[in-house]
Short mmCIF file of C-alpha atoms in Angstrom, two decimals:
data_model
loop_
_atom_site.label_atom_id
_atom_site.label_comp_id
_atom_site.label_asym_id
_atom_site.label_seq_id
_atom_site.Cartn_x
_atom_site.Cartn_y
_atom_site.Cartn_z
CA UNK A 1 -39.04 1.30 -37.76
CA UNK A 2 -36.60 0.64 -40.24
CA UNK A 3 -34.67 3.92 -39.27
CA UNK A 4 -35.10 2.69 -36.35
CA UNK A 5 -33.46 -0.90 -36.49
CA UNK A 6 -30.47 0.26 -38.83
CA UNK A 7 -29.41 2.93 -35.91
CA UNK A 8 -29.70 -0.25 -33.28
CA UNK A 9 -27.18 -2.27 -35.97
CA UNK A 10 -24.75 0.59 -36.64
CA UNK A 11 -24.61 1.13 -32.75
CA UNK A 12 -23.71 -2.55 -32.28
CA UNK A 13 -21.10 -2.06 -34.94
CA UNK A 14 -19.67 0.71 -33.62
CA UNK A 15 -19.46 -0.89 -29.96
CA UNK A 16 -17.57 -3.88 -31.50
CA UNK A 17 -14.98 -2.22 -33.59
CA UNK A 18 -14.26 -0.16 -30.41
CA UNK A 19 -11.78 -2.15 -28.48
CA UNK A 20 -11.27 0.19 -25.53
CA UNK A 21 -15.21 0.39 -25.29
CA UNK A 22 -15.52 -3.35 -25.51
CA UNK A 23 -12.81 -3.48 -23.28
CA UNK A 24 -14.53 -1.08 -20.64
CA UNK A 25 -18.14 -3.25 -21.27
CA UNK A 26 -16.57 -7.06 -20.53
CA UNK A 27 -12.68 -6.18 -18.99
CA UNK A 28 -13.14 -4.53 -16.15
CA UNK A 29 -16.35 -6.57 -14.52
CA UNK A 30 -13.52 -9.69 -14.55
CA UNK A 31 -11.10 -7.29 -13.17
CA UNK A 32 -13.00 -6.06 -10.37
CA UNK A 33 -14.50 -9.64 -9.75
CA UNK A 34 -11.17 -10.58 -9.61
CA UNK A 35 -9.69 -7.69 -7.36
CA UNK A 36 -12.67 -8.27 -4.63
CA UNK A 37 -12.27 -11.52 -4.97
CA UNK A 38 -8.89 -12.21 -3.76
CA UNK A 39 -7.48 -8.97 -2.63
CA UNK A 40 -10.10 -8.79 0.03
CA UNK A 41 -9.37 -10.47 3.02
CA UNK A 42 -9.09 -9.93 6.94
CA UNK A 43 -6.93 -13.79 7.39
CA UNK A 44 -2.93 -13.25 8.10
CA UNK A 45 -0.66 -15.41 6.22
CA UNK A 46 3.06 -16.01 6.31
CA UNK A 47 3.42 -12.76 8.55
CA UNK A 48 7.54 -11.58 9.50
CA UNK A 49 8.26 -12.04 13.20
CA UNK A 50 11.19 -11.96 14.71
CA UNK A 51 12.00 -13.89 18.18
CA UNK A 52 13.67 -12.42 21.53
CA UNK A 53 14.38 -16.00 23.15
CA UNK A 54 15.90 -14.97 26.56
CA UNK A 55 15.61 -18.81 28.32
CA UNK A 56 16.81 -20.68 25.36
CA UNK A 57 15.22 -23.83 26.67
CA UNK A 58 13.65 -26.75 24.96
CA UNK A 59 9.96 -25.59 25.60
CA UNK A 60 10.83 -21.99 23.83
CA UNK A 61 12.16 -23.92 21.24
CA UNK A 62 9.31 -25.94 20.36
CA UNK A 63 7.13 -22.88 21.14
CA UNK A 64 8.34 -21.45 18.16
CA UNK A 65 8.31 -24.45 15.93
CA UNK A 66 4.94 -24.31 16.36
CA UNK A 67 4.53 -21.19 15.51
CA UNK A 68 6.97 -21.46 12.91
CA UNK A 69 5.13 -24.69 11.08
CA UNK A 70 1.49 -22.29 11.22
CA UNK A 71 0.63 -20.97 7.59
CA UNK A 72 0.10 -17.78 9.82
CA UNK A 73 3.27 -16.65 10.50
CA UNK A 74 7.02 -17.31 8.99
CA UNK A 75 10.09 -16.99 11.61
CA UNK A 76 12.47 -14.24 10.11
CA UNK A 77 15.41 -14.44 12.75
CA UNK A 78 16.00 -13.64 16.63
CA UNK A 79 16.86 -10.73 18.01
CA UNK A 80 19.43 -10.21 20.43
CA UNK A 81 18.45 -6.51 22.56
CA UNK A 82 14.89 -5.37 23.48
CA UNK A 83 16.48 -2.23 22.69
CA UNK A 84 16.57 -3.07 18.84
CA UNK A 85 12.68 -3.98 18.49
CA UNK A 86 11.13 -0.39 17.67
CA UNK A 87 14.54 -0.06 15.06
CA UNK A 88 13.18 -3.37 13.40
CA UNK A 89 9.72 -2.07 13.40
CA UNK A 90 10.94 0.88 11.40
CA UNK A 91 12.30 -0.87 8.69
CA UNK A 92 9.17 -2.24 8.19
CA UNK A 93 10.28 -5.63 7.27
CA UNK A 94 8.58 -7.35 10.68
CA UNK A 95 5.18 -7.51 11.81
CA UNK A 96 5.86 -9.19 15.64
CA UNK A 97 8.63 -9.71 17.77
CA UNK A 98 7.87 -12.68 20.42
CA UNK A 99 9.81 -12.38 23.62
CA UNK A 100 10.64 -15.10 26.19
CA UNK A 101 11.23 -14.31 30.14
CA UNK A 102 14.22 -16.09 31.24
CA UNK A 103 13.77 -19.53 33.12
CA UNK A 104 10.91 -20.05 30.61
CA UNK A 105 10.91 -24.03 31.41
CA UNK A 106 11.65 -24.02 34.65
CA UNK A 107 9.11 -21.65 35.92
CA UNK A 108 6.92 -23.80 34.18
CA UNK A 109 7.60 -26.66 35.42
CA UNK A 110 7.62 -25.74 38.75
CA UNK A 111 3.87 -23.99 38.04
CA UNK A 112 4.71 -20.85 37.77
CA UNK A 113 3.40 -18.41 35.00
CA UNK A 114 6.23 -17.49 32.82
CA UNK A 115 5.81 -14.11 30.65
CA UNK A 116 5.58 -14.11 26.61
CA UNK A 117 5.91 -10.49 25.27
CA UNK A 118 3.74 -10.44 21.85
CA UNK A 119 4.76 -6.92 20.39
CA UNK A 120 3.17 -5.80 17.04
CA UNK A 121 3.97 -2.60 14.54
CA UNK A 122 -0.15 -0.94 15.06
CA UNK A 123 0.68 1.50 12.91
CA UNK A 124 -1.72 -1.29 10.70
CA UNK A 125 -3.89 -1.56 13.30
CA UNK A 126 -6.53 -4.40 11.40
CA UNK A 127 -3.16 -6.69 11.38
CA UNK A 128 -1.86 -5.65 14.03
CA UNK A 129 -4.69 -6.93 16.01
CA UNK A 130 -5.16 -10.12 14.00
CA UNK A 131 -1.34 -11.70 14.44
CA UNK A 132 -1.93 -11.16 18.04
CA UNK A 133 -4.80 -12.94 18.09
CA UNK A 134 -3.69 -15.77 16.49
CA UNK A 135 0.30 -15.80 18.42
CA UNK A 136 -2.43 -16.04 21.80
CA UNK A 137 -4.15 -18.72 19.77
CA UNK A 138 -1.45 -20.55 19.35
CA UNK A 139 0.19 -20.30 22.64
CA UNK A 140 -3.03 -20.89 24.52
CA UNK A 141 -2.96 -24.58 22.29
CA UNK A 142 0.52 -24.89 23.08
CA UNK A 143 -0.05 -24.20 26.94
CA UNK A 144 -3.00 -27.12 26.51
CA UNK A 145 -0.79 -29.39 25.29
CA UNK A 146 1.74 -29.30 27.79
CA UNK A 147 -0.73 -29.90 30.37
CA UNK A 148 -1.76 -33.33 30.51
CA UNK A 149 -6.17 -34.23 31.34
CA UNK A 150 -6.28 -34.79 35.60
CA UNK A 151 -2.96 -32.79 36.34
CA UNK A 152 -2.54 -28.93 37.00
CA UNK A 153 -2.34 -26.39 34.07
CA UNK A 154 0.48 -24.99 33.77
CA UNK A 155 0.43 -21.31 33.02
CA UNK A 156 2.00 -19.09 30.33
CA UNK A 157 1.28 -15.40 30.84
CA UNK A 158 0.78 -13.95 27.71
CA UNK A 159 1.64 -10.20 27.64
CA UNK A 160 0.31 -8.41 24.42
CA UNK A 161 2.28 -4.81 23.40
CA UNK A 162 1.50 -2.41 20.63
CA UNK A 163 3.56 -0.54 19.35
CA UNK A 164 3.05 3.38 17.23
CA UNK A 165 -0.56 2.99 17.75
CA UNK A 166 -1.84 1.33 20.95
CA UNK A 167 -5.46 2.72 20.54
CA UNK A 168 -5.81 0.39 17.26
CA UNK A 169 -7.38 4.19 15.49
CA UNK A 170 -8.41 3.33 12.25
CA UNK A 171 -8.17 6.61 11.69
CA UNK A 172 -4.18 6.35 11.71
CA UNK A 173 -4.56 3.91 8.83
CA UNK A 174 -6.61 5.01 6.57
CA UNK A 175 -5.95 9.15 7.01
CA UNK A 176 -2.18 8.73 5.94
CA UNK A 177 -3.61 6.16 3.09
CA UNK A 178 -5.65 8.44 2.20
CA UNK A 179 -2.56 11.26 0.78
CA UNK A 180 -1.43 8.32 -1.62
CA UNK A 181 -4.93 7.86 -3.28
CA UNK A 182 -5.65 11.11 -3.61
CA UNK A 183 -2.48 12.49 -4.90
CA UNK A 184 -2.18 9.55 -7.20
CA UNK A 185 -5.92 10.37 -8.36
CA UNK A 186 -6.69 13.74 -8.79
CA UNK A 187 -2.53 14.51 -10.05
CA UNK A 188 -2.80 11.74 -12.73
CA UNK A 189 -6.61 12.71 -13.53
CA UNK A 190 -6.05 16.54 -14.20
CA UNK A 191 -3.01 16.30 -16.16
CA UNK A 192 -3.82 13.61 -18.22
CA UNK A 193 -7.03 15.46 -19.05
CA UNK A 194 -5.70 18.95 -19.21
CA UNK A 195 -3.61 17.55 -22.20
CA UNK A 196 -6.09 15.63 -24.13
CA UNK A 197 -8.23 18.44 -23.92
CA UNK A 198 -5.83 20.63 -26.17
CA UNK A 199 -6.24 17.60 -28.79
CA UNK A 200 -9.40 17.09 -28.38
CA UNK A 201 -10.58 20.77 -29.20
CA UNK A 202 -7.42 21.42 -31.74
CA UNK A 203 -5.51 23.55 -29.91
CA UNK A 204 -2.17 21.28 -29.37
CA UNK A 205 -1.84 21.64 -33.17
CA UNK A 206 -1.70 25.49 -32.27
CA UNK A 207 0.61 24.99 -29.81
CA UNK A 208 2.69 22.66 -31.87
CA UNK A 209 3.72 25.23 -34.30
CA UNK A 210 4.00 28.37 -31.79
CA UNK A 211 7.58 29.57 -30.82
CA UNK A 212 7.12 27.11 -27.70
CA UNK A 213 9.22 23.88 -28.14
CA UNK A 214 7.30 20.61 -26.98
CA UNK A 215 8.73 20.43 -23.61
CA UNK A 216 7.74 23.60 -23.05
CA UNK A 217 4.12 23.35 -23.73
CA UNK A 218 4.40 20.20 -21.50
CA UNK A 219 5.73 21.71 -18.50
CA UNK A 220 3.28 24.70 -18.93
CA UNK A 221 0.53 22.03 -18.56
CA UNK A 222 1.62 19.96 -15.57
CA UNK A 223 3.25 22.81 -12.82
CA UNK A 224 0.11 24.38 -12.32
CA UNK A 225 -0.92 20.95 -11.30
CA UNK A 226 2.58 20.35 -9.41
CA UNK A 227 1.46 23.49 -7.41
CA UNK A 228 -2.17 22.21 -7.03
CA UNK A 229 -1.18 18.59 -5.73
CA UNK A 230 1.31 20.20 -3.28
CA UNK A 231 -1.26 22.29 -1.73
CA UNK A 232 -3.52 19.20 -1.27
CA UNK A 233 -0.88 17.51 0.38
CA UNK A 234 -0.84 20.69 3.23
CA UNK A 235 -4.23 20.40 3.17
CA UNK A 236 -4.48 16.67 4.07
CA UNK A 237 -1.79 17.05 6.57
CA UNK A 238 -3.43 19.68 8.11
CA UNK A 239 -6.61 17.87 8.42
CA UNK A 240 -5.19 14.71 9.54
CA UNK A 241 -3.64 16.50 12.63
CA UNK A 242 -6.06 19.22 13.25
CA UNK A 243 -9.26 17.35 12.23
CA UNK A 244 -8.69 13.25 13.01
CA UNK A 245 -6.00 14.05 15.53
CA UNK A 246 -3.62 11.85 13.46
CA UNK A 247 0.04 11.97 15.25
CA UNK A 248 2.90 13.40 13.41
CA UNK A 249 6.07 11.81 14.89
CA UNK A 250 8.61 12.35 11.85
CA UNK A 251 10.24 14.59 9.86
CA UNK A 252 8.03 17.00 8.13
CA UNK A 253 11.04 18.50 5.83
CA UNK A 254 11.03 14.32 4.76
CA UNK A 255 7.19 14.06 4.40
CA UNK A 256 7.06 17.30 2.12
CA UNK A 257 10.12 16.18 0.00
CA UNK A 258 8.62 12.55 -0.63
CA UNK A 259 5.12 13.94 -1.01
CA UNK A 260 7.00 16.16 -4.04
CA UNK A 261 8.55 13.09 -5.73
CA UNK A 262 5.21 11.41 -5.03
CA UNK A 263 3.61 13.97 -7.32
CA UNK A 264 6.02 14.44 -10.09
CA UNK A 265 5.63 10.18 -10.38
CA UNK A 266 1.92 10.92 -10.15
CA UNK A 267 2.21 13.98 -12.69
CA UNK A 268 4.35 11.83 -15.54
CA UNK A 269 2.15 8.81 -15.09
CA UNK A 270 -0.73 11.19 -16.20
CA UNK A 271 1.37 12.65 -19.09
CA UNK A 272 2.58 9.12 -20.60
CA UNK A 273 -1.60 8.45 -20.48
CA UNK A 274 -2.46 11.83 -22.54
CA UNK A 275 0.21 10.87 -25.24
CA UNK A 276 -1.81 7.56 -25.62
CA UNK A 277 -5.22 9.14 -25.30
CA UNK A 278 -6.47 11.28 -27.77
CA UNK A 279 -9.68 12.26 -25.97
CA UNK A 280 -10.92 13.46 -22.78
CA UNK A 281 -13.10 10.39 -22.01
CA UNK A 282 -10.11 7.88 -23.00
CA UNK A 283 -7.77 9.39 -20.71
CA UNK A 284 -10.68 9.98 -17.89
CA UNK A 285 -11.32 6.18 -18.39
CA UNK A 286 -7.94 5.30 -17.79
CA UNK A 287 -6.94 7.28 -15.04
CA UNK A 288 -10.30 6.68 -13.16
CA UNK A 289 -11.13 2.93 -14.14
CA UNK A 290 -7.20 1.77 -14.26
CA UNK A 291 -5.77 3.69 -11.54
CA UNK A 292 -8.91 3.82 -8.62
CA UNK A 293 -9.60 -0.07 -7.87
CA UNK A 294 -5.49 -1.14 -7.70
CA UNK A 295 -4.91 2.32 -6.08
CA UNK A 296 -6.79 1.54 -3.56
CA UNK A 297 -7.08 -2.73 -3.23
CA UNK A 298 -3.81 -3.32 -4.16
CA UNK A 299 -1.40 -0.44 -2.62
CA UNK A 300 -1.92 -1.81 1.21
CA UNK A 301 -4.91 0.96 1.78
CA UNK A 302 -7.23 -1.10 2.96
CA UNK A 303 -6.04 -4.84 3.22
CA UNK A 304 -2.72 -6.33 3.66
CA UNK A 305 -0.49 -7.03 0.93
CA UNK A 306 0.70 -10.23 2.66
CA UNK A 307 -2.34 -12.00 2.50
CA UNK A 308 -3.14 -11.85 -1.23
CA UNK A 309 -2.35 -13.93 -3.75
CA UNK A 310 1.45 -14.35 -4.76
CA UNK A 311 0.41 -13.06 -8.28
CA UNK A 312 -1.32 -9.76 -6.72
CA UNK A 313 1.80 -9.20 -4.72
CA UNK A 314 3.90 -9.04 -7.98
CA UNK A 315 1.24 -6.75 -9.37
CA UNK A 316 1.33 -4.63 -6.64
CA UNK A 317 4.82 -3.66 -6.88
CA UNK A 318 3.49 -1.90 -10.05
CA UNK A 319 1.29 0.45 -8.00
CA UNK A 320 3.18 3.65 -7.17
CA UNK A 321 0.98 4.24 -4.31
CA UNK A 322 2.30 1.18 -2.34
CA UNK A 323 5.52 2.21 -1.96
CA UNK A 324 4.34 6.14 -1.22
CA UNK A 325 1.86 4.61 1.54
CA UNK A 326 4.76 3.13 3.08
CA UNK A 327 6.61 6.30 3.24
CA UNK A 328 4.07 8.11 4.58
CA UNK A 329 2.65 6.18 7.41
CA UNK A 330 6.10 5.25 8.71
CA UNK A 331 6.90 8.95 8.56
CA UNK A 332 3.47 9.81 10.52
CA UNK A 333 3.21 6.89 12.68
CA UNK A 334 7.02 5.54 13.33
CA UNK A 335 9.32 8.36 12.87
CA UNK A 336 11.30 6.48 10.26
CA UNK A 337 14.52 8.68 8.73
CA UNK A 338 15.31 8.48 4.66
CA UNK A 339 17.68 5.67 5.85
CA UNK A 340 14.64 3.02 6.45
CA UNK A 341 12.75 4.24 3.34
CA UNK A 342 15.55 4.80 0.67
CA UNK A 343 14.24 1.53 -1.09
CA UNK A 344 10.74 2.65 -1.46
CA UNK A 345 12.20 6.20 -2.58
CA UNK A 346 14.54 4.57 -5.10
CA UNK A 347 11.49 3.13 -6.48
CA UNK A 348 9.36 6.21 -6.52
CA UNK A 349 12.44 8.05 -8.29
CA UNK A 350 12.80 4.84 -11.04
CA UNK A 351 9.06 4.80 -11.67
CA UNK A 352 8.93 8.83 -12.53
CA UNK A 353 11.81 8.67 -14.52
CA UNK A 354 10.65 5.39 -16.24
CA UNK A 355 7.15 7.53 -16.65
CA UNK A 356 8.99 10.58 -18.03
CA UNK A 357 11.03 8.33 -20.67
CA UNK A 358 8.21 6.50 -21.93
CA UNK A 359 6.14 9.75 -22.59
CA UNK A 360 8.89 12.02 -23.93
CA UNK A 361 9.41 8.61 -26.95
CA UNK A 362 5.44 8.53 -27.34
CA UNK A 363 4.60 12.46 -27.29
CA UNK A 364 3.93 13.03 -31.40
CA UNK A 365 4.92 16.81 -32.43
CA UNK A 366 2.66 16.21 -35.29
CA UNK A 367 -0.98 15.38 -34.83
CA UNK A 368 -2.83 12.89 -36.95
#
């Protein structure tokens, strides 16, 4: 028993000198409390749209007040051409566009039914079916209103359009997610494990003093992987069209050069973590533990950026698989060209070269 109790102290000692084990043990239960806490959620707030106000009357007007002074949505501008709505839906910067008939007031007044167009990017189909639902809401209050108790309702005819994914598939949101997460998985995973591994066993010491330089040995470790991860992303594409029927409207010469600078972010992100790591199960704990739950709550996966905290937002900008996700699906879903996405690719290409910086200072050519 004595045995015994001394090997139950010197575990408990050992537990609490190790901060990345203590860390594991009491950091990440707050963490994912707080992810699943506040990332999670199906309510829209503050989403873009944009308003194609044909009648310019006083009732459109205060029509979009109203929707205006909601917490739902935030008025971004009007549009002047119907032709230009499916170009503003491929910047991705609006969620709806609202359109007025002409004569909105006086075909109202006179009891007619005058038309509003609600038009919504489904390419987010979850979203896309929620602002709708609450731009009807709020019209069908507003149409209330206007008709006083003991006189006849006047009628708005409320036309709902959806746009790169009228079916609401969920299968065309979460199949092109699904490239980002597993890219940004499996490429960080492998390399920052294939590394370690050569540390862990004593062989980067080996390596170290052969004719290779550093760089070298480096580059020898992560293009098999380059290869690897490219060949997944065939894979996945090939599934998604073959297997879920996932529509392909874009450029695939675009797709296959983002996917590439996807992976070589992907590829130094796992490199900077094996020059911090010096084991396997470190730099598995990191890649797995740090990169899954943001990968996939924070990146716009699953639930909409928008309608998270203003503090998750900022943190999300971190995630290299938000700004990939975005590449992808409005590649896939809206036939976007490099000239919509060249912010999110700017970012891709800062990130990896921010990644390969940072590694290249903290790679020791002598072990401790």
């Amino acid at each position: 028993m004595q045995s015994f109790k001394a090997f139950i102290t010197k575990e408990f000692k050992q537990i609490y000198r190790d901060r990345r084990t203590l860390l594991v043990l009491f950091g990440m239960p707050i963490i994912q409390m707080l992810l699943f806490g506040f990332a999670i959620r199906n309510e829209v707030e503050n989403a873009r749209i944009m308003v194609l106000d044909n009648s310019r009357d006083e009732v459109t007007r205060e029509l979009v007040n109203k929707i205006d002074a909601s917490n739902y949505f935030s008025v971004a501008g009007e549009l002047q051409d119907i032709n230009n709505i499916e170009t503003i839906f491929q910047q991705g910067e609006i969620d709806e566009v609202i359109v007025f008939e002409n004569d909105f007031a006086r075909k109202l007044e006179r009891g007619g039914q005058p038309a509003v167009h609600i038009i919504t990017d489904a390419s987010n189909p979850n979203l896309a079916q929620l602002i709708q639902q609450y731009s009807s809401s709020i019209i069908l209050d507003f149409q209330q209103r206007m008709s006083p108790a003991g006189t006849e309702k006047r009628g708005i005819r409320v036309h709902a359009n959806m746009l790169f994914n009228p079916q609401l598939e969920s299968v065309n949101l979460f199949v092109p997610g699904l490239i980002a997460v597993i890219l940004m998985l499996i490429s960080t995973l492998m390399t920052s494990i294939s590394i370690t591994r050569e540390k862990e066993m004593g062989n980067m010491e080996i390596l170290l003093v052969s004719p290779l330089h550093p760089s070298q040995v480096i580059v020898g470790k992560v293009l098999p992987y380059l290869v690897l991860s490219f060949i997944n992303v065939l894979t996945v594409l090939l599934m998604a069209q073959w297997v879920f029927d996932v529509p392909f409207r874009g450029s695939y010469s675009l797709f296959l050069i983002e996917s590439l600078l996807f992976i070589f972010t992907a590829l130094a992100l796992g490199v900077l973590i094996s020059t911090k790591a010096n084991d396997q199960q470190t730099a598995m704990m990191v890649s797995l533990a740090g990169l899954l739950l943001p990968t996939v709550l924070l990146s716009g996966f699953i639930f909409p950026i928008a309608s998270m905290p203003q503090v998750l937002q900022w943190i999300s900008n971190l995630i290299p698989a938000r700004w990939f996700l975005v590449i992808v699906r409005s590649i896939m879903l809206k036939d976007s060209s490099l000239l919509f996405l060249w912010k999110e690719t700017l970012v891709l290409l800062v990130m990896t070269l921010g990644f390969i910086t940072l590694s290249v200072r903290s790679f020791k050519v002598r072990l401790e």
